[in-house]
Coordinates of C-alpha atoms in Angstrom, one line a residue:
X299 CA -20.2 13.1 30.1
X300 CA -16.4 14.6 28.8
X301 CA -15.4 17.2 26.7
X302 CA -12.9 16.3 24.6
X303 CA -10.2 19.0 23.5
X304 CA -8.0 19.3 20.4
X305 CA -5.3 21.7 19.6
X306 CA -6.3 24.9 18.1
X307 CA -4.7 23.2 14.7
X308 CA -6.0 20.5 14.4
X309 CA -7.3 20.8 10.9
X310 CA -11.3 19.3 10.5
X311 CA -13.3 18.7 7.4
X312 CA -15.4 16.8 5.3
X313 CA -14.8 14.7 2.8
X314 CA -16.8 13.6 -0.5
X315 CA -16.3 11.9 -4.0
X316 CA -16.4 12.8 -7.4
X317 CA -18.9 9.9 -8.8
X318 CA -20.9 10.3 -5.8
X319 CA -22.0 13.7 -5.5
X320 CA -21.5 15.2 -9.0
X321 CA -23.7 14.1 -11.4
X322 CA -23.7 15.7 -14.6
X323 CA -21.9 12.7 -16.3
X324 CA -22.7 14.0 -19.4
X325 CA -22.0 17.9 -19.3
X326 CA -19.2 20.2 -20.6
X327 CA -17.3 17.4 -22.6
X328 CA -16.8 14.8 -19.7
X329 CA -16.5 11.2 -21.0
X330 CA -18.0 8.0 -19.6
X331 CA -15.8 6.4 -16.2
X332 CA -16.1 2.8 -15.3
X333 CA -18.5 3.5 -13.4
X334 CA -21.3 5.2 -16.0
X335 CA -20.2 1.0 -17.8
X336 CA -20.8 -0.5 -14.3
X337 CA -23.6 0.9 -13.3
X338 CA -25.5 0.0 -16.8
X339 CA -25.2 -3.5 -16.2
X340 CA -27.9 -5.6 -15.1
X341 CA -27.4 -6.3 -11.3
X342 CA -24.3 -5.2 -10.2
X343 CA -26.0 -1.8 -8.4
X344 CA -28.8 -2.0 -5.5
X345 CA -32.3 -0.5 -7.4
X346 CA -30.4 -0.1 -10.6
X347 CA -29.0 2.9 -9.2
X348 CA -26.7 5.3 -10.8
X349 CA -24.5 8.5 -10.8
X350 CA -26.1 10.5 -13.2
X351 CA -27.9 12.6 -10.7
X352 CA -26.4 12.2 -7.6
X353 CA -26.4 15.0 -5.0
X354 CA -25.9 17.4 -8.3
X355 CA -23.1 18.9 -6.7
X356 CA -21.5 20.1 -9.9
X357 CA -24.6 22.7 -10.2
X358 CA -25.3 23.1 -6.2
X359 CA -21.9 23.7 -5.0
X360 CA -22.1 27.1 -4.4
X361 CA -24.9 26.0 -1.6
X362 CA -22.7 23.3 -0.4
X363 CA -19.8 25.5 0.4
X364 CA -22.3 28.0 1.9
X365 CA -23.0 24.7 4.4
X366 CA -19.9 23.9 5.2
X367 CA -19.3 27.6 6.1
X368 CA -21.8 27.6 8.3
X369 CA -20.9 24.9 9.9
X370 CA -17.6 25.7 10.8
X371 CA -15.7 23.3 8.4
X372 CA -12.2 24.1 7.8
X373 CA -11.5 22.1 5.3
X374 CA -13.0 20.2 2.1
X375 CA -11.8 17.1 0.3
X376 CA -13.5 16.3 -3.0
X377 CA -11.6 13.7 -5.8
X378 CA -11.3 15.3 -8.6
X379 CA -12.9 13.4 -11.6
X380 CA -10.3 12.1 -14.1
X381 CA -13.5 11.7 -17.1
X382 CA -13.4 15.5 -16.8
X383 CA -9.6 16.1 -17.2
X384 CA -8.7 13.7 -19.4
X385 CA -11.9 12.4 -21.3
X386 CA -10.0 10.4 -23.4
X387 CA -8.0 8.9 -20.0
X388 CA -4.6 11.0 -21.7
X389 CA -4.1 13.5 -24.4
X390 CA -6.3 16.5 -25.1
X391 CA -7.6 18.3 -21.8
X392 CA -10.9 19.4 -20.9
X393 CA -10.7 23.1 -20.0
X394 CA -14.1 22.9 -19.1
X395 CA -13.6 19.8 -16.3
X396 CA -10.7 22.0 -14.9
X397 CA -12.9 25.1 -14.7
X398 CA -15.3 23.5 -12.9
X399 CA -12.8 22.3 -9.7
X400 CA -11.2 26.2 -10.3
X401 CA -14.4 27.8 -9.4
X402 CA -15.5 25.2 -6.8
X403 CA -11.6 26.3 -5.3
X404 CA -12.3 29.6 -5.5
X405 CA -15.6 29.2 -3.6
X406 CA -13.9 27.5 -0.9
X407 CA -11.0 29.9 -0.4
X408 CA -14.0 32.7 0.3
X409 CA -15.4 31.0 2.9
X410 CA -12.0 30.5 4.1
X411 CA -12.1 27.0 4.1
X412 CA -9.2 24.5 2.7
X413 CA -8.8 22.9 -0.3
X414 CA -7.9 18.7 0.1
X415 CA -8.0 17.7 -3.9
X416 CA -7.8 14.0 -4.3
X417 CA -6.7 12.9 -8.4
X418 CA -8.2 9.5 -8.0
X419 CA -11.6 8.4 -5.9
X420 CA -12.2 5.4 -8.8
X421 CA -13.8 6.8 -11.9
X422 CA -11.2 5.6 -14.3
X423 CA -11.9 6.8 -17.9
X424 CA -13.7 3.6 -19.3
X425 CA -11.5 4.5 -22.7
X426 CA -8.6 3.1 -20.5
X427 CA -10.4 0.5 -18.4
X428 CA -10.5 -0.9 -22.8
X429 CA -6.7 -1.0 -22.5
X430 CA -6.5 -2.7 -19.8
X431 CA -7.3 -0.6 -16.6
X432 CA -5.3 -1.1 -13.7
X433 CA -4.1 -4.3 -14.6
X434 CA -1.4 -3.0 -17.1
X435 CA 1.2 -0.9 -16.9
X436 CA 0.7 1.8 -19.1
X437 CA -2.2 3.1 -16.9
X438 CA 0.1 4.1 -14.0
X439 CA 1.9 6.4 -17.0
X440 CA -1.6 7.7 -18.0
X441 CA -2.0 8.4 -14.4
X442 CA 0.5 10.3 -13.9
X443 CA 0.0 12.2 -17.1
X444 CA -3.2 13.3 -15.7
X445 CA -1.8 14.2 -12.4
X446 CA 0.5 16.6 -14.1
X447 CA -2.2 18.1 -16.2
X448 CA -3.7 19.0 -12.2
X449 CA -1.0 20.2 -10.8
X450 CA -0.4 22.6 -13.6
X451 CA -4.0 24.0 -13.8
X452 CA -5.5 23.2 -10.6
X453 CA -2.0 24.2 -8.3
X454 CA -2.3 28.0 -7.2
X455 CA -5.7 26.4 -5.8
X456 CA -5.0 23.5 -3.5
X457 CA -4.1 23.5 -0.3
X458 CA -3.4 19.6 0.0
X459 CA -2.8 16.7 -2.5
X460 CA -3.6 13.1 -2.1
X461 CA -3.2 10.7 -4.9
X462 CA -5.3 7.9 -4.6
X463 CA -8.1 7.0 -2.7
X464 CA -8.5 3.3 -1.2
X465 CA -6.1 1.5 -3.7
X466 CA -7.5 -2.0 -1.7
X467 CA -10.6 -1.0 -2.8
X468 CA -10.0 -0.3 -6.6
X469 CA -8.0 -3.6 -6.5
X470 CA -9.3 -6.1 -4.8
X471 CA -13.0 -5.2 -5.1
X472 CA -13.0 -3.9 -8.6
X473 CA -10.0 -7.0 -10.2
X474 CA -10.7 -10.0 -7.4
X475 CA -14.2 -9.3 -6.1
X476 CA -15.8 -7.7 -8.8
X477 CA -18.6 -6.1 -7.0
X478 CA -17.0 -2.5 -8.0
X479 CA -16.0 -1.2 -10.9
X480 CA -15.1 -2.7 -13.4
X481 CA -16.2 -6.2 -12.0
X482 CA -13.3 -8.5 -12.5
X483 CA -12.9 -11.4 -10.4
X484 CA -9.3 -12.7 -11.9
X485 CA -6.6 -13.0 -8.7
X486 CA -3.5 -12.2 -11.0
X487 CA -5.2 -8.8 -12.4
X488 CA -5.7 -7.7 -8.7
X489 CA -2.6 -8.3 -7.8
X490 CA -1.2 -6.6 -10.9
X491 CA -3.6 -3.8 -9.4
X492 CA -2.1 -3.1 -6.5
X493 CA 1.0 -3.2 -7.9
X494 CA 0.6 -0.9 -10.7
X495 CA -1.9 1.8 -8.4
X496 CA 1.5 1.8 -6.0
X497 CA 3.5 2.7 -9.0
X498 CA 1.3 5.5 -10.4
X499 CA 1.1 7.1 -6.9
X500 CA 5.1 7.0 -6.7
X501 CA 4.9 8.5 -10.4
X502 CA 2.3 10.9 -9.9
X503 CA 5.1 11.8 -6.9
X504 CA 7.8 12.6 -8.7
X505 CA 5.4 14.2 -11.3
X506 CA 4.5 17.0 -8.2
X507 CA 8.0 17.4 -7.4
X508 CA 9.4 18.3 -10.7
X509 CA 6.3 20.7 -10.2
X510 CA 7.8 23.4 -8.0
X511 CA 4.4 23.1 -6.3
X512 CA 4.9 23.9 -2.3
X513 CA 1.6 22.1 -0.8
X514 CA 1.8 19.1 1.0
X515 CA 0.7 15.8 -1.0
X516 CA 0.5 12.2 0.4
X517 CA -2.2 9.3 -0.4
X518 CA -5.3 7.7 1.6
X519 CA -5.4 4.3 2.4
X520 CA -8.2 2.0 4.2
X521 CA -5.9 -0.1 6.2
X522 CA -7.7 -3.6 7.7
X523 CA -5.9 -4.9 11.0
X524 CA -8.7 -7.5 11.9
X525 CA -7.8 -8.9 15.3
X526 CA -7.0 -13.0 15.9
X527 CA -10.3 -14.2 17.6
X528 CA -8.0 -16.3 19.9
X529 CA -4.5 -16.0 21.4
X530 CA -3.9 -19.3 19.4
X531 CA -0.8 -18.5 17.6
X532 CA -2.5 -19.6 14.3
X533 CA -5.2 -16.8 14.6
X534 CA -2.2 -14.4 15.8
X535 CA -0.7 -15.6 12.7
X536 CA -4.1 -15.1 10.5
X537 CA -4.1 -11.8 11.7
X538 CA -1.1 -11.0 10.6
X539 CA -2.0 -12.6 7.4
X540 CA -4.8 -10.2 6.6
X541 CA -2.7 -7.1 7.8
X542 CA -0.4 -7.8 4.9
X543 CA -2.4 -8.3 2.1
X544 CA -5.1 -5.6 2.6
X545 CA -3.1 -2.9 4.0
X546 CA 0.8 -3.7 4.4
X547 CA 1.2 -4.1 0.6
X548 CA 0.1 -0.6 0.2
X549 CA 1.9 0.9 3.4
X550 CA 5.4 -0.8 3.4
X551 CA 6.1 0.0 -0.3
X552 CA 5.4 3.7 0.3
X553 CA 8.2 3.7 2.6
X554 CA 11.0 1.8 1.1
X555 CA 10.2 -1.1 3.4
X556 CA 8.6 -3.8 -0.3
X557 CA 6.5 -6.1 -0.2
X558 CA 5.4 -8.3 2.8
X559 CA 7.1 -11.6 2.8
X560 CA 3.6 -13.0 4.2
X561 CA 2.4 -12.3 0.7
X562 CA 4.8 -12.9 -1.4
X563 CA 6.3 -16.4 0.2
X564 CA 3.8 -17.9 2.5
X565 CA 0.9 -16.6 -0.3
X566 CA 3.1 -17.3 -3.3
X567 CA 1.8 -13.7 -4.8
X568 CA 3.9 -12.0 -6.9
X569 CA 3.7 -8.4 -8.1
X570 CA 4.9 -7.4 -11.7
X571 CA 7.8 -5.4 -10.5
X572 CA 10.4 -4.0 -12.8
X573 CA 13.7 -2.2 -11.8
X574 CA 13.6 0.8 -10.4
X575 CA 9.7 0.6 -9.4
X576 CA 9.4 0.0 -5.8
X577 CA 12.3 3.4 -5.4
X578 CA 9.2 5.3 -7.2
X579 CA 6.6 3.8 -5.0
X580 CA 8.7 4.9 -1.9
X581 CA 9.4 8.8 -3.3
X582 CA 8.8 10.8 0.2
X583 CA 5.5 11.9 1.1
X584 CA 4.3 14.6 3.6
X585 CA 1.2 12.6 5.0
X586 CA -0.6 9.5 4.7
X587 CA -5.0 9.5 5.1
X588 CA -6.4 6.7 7.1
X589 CA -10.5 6.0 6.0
X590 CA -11.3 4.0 8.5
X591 CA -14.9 2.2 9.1
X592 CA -14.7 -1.2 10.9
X593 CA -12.7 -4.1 12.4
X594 CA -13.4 -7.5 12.2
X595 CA -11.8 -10.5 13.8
X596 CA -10.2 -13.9 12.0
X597 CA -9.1 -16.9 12.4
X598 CA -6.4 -19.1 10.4
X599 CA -7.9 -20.7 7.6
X600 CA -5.1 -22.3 4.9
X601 CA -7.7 -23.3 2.3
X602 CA -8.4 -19.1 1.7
X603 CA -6.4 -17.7 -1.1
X604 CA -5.5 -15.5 2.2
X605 CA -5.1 -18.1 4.6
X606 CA -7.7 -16.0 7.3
X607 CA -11.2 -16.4 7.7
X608 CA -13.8 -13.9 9.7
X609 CA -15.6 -14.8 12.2
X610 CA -18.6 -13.6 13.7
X611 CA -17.9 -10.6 16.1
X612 CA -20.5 -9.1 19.0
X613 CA -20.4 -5.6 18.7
X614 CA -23.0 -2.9 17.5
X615 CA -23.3 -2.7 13.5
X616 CA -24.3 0.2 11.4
X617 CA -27.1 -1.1 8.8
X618 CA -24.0 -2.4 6.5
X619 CA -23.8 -4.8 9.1
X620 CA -20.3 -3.4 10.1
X621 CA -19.0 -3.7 13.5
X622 CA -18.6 -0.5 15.4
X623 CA -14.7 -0.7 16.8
X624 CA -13.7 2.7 17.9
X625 CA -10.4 1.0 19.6
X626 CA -9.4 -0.6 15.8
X627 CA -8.8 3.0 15.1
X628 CA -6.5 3.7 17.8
X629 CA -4.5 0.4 17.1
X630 CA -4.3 1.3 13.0
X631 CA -3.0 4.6 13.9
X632 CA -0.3 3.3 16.0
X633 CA 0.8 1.1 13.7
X634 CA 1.3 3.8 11.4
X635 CA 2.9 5.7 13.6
X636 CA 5.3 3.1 14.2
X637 CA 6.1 1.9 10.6
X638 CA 6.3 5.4 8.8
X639 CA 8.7 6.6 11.6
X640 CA 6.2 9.4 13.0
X641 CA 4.8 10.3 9.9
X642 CA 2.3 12.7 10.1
X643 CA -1.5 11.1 9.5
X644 CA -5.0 12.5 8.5
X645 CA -8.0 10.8 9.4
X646 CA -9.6 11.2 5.7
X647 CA -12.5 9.7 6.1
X648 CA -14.8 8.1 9.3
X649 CA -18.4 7.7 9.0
X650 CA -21.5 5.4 9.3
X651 CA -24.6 4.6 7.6
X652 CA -27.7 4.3 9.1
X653 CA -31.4 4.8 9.0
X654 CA -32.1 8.2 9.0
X655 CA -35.6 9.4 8.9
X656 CA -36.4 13.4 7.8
X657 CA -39.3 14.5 9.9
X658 CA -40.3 18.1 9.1
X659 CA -36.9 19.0 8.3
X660 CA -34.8 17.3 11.1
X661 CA -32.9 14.1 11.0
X662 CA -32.1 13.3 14.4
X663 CA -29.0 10.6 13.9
X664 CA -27.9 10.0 17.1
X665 CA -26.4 6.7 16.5
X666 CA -23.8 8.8 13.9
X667 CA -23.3 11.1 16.9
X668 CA -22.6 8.4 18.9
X669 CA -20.4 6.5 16.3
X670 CA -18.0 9.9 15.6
X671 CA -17.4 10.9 19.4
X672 CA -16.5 7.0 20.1
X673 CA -14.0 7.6 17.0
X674 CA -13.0 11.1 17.8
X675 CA -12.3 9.8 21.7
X676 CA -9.5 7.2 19.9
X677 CA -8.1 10.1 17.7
X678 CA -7.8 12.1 20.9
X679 CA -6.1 9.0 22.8
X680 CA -3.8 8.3 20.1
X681 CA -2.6 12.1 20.2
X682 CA -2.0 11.9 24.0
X683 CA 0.3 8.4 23.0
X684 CA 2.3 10.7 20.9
X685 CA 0.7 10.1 17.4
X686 CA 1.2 12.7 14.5
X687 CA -2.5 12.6 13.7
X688 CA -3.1 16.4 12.1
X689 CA -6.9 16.5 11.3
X690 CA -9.9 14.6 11.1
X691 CA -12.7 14.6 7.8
X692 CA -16.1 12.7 8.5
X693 CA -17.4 10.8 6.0
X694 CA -19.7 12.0 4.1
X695 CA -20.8 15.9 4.1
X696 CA -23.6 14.9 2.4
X697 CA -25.6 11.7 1.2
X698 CA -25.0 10.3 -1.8
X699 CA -24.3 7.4 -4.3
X700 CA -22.9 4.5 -1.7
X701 CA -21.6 2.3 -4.8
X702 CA -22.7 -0.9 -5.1
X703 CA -25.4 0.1 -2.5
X704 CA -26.8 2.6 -4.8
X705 CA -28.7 5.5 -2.6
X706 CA -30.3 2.9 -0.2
X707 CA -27.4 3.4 2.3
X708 CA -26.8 7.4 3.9
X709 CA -23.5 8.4 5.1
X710 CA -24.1 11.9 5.0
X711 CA -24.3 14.6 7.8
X712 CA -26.5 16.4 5.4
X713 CA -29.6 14.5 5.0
X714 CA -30.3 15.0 0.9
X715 CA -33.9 14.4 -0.5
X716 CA -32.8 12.9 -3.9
X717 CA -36.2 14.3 -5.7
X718 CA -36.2 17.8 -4.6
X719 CA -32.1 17.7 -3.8
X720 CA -33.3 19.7 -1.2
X721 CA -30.4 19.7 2.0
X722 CA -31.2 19.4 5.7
X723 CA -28.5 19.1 8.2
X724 CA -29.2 16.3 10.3
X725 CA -28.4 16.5 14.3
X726 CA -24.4 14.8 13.5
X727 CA -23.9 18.3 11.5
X728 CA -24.8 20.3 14.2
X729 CA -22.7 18.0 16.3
X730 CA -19.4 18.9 14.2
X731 CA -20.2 22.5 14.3
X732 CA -19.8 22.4 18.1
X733 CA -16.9 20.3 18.0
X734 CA -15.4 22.4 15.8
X735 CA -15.9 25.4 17.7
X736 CA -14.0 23.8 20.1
X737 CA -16.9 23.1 23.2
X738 CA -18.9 20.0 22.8
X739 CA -19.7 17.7 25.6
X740 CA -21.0 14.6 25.0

């Protein structure tokens, strides 16, 4: 048993999505994202689930804030949704989409609890996903058009910025992949992705700046630092390999440092830079948000477009058949540490699915218990090493709509029966509130 301590301000929360837990696609003038388009496609969703519905936050917030006050939260991070804003991706704004996060703002700040607003969580506007999406330029404008629109309406209310939410994930999953939004498996438009999501955080940047706006603002990123499954110096190498494209061409741009020579010469990738870009990408930030889920390990392999391969690890899995690798966090927030010069970091979002079973109104997830305090035990170790790590927000607050696993996978601490939308905290809620208190031994 140990009792793990953090500093009085240490800042923890919770964390959701806007496609996720909002429903209401449909209401007060929002316009269909690319996900609405993806998810009415034949196969591309477990069950033929949607959004629609969701955890119908949009009308149950004011009980969801009431839940989080109770449980000691100090802190919420919801994306805001750009369909809402912006239905036509630029142009003519929504008043009724902004009223919506104003009153969800002002229900937090009476609870006392923070405001963490995030402008992108991946419902582009489909009206833009027409043009193009993220595989041309003039989205990373439209982007930041929309982020001024925010920070003009939704500023006197939010505590914290971040500007986009996984870029690896909107990129390589939705433009290489295709099993996200919008379902694109083309190599050159993902890599055009990546490119052109750096460039509309850097210009969403300079868009808050010119703002007068005082919070802090930074972005969230889901590194991947799988670990060689030898000490050959080819798996070393295939590590290093992965590192670069999944996470270093998102990390070393935002800090002046381009783009990782493993990608661009030993890959032969290249980005559609033009002058001047990579000095927006880099614009100073205050903080950078690590999600962070899994590690895997890999070996060299030069017939991948990557050159790695995973292999087969042996630890315990979550029912996504993820491997449970507490330490991977502690060596990703090192390396952050290391290449942003002390920067300060938030751990945006940490979580696991599993089966959780509601009997007569308790959910007794001990295996999420378990999976946070491993996580929580790194974050605390990293800290003692001398990392800037500032706060901590599990993933999720509530169940919801996993993505391309529809409502058959629960991240939530709040256990939500999707007919009645009825809440129940399950035992990992309770959990928090403890640790948030300050006492909790485990």
């Amino acid at each position: 048993m140990q009792n793990i301590v953090f500093d009085k301000d240490f800042l923890w929360g919770c964390a959701t999505a806007s496609y996720q837990v909002e429903g209401a696609i449909e209401e007060d003038g929002r316009k269909p994202s690319i996900w609405d388009t993806f998810c009415s496609q034949d196969g591309t969703i477990m069950n033929g689930d949607d959004g629609s519905i969701a955890a119908d936050q949009y009308h149950r917030y004011k009980e969801d804030v009431q839940l989080m006050s109770d449980l000691n939260f100090q802190a919420y991070r919801f994306s805001i949704a750009w369909p809402r804003i912006l239905p036509e991706g630029r142009g003519t704004v929504n008043q009724k989409g902004l009223e919506y996060y104003i009153n969800l703002s002002q229900e937090l700040h009476s609870k006392g609890i923070k405001v963490v607003a995030t402008l992108y969580h991946w419902d582009l506007p489909q009206v833009l996903q027409d043009e193009g999406g993220w595989a041309v330029r003039s989205t990373a404008y439209a982007f930041a058009e929309y982020a001024k629109v925010c920070f003009e309406a939704l500023g006197p209310y939010v505590d914290q910025w971040i500007t986009l939410n996984e870029p690896f994930c909107t990129a390589y999953l939705g433009y290489l992949q295709g099993i996200h939004a919008p379902g694109i498996k083309n190599p050159q438009q993902a890599y055009n992705a990546v490119h052109y999501l750096n460039l509309a955080h850097g210009l969403a940047i300079l868009e808050y700046r010119k703002s007068g706006l005082k919070a802090q603002i930074g972005t969230t990123l889901n590194p991947s630092l799988p670990r060689p499954a030898s000490r050959k110096a080819e798996d070393v190498r295939a590590a290093r390999y992965a590192r670069a494209i999944f996470t270093d061409v998102f990390l070393l741009p935002l800090v002046g440092k381009g783009y990782p020579v493993e990608v661009t010469q030993d890959m032969h990738i290249s980005f559609p830079i033009q002058s001047g870009d990579m000095q927006i990408i880099a614009q100073p930030i205050d903080f950078i948000g690590i999600n962070y889920y899994m590690e895997r390990a890999v070996v060299l392999d030069e017939s991948d477009l990557f050159l790695h391969r995973e292999v087969p690890s042996w630890q315990r899995t979550t029912n996504q058949d993820w491997p449970i690798v507490p330490y991977g966090l502690l060596r990703i927030l090192k390396y952050f540490d290391t290449v942003t010069n002390g920067l300060a970091l938030y751990i945006t979002e940490n979580g696991c699915a599993s089966d959780d079973e509601l009997v007569e109104g308790r959910v007794h997830d001990h295996f999420r218990c378990d999976y946070i305090n491993e996580h929580l035990a790194a974050c605390k170790q990293a800290i003692d090493e001398g990392v800037n790590l500032k706060g901590y927000f599990v993933w999720s607050f509530m169940d919801n709509f996993e993505w391309a696993w529809g409502y058959s996978r629960r991240f939530g601490i709040i256990y939500v029966d999707y007919e009645s939308q009825e809440r129940f905290p399950k035992d990992s809620a309770y959990m928090m509130r403890d640790i948030i208190s300050g006492y909790c031994e485990y």
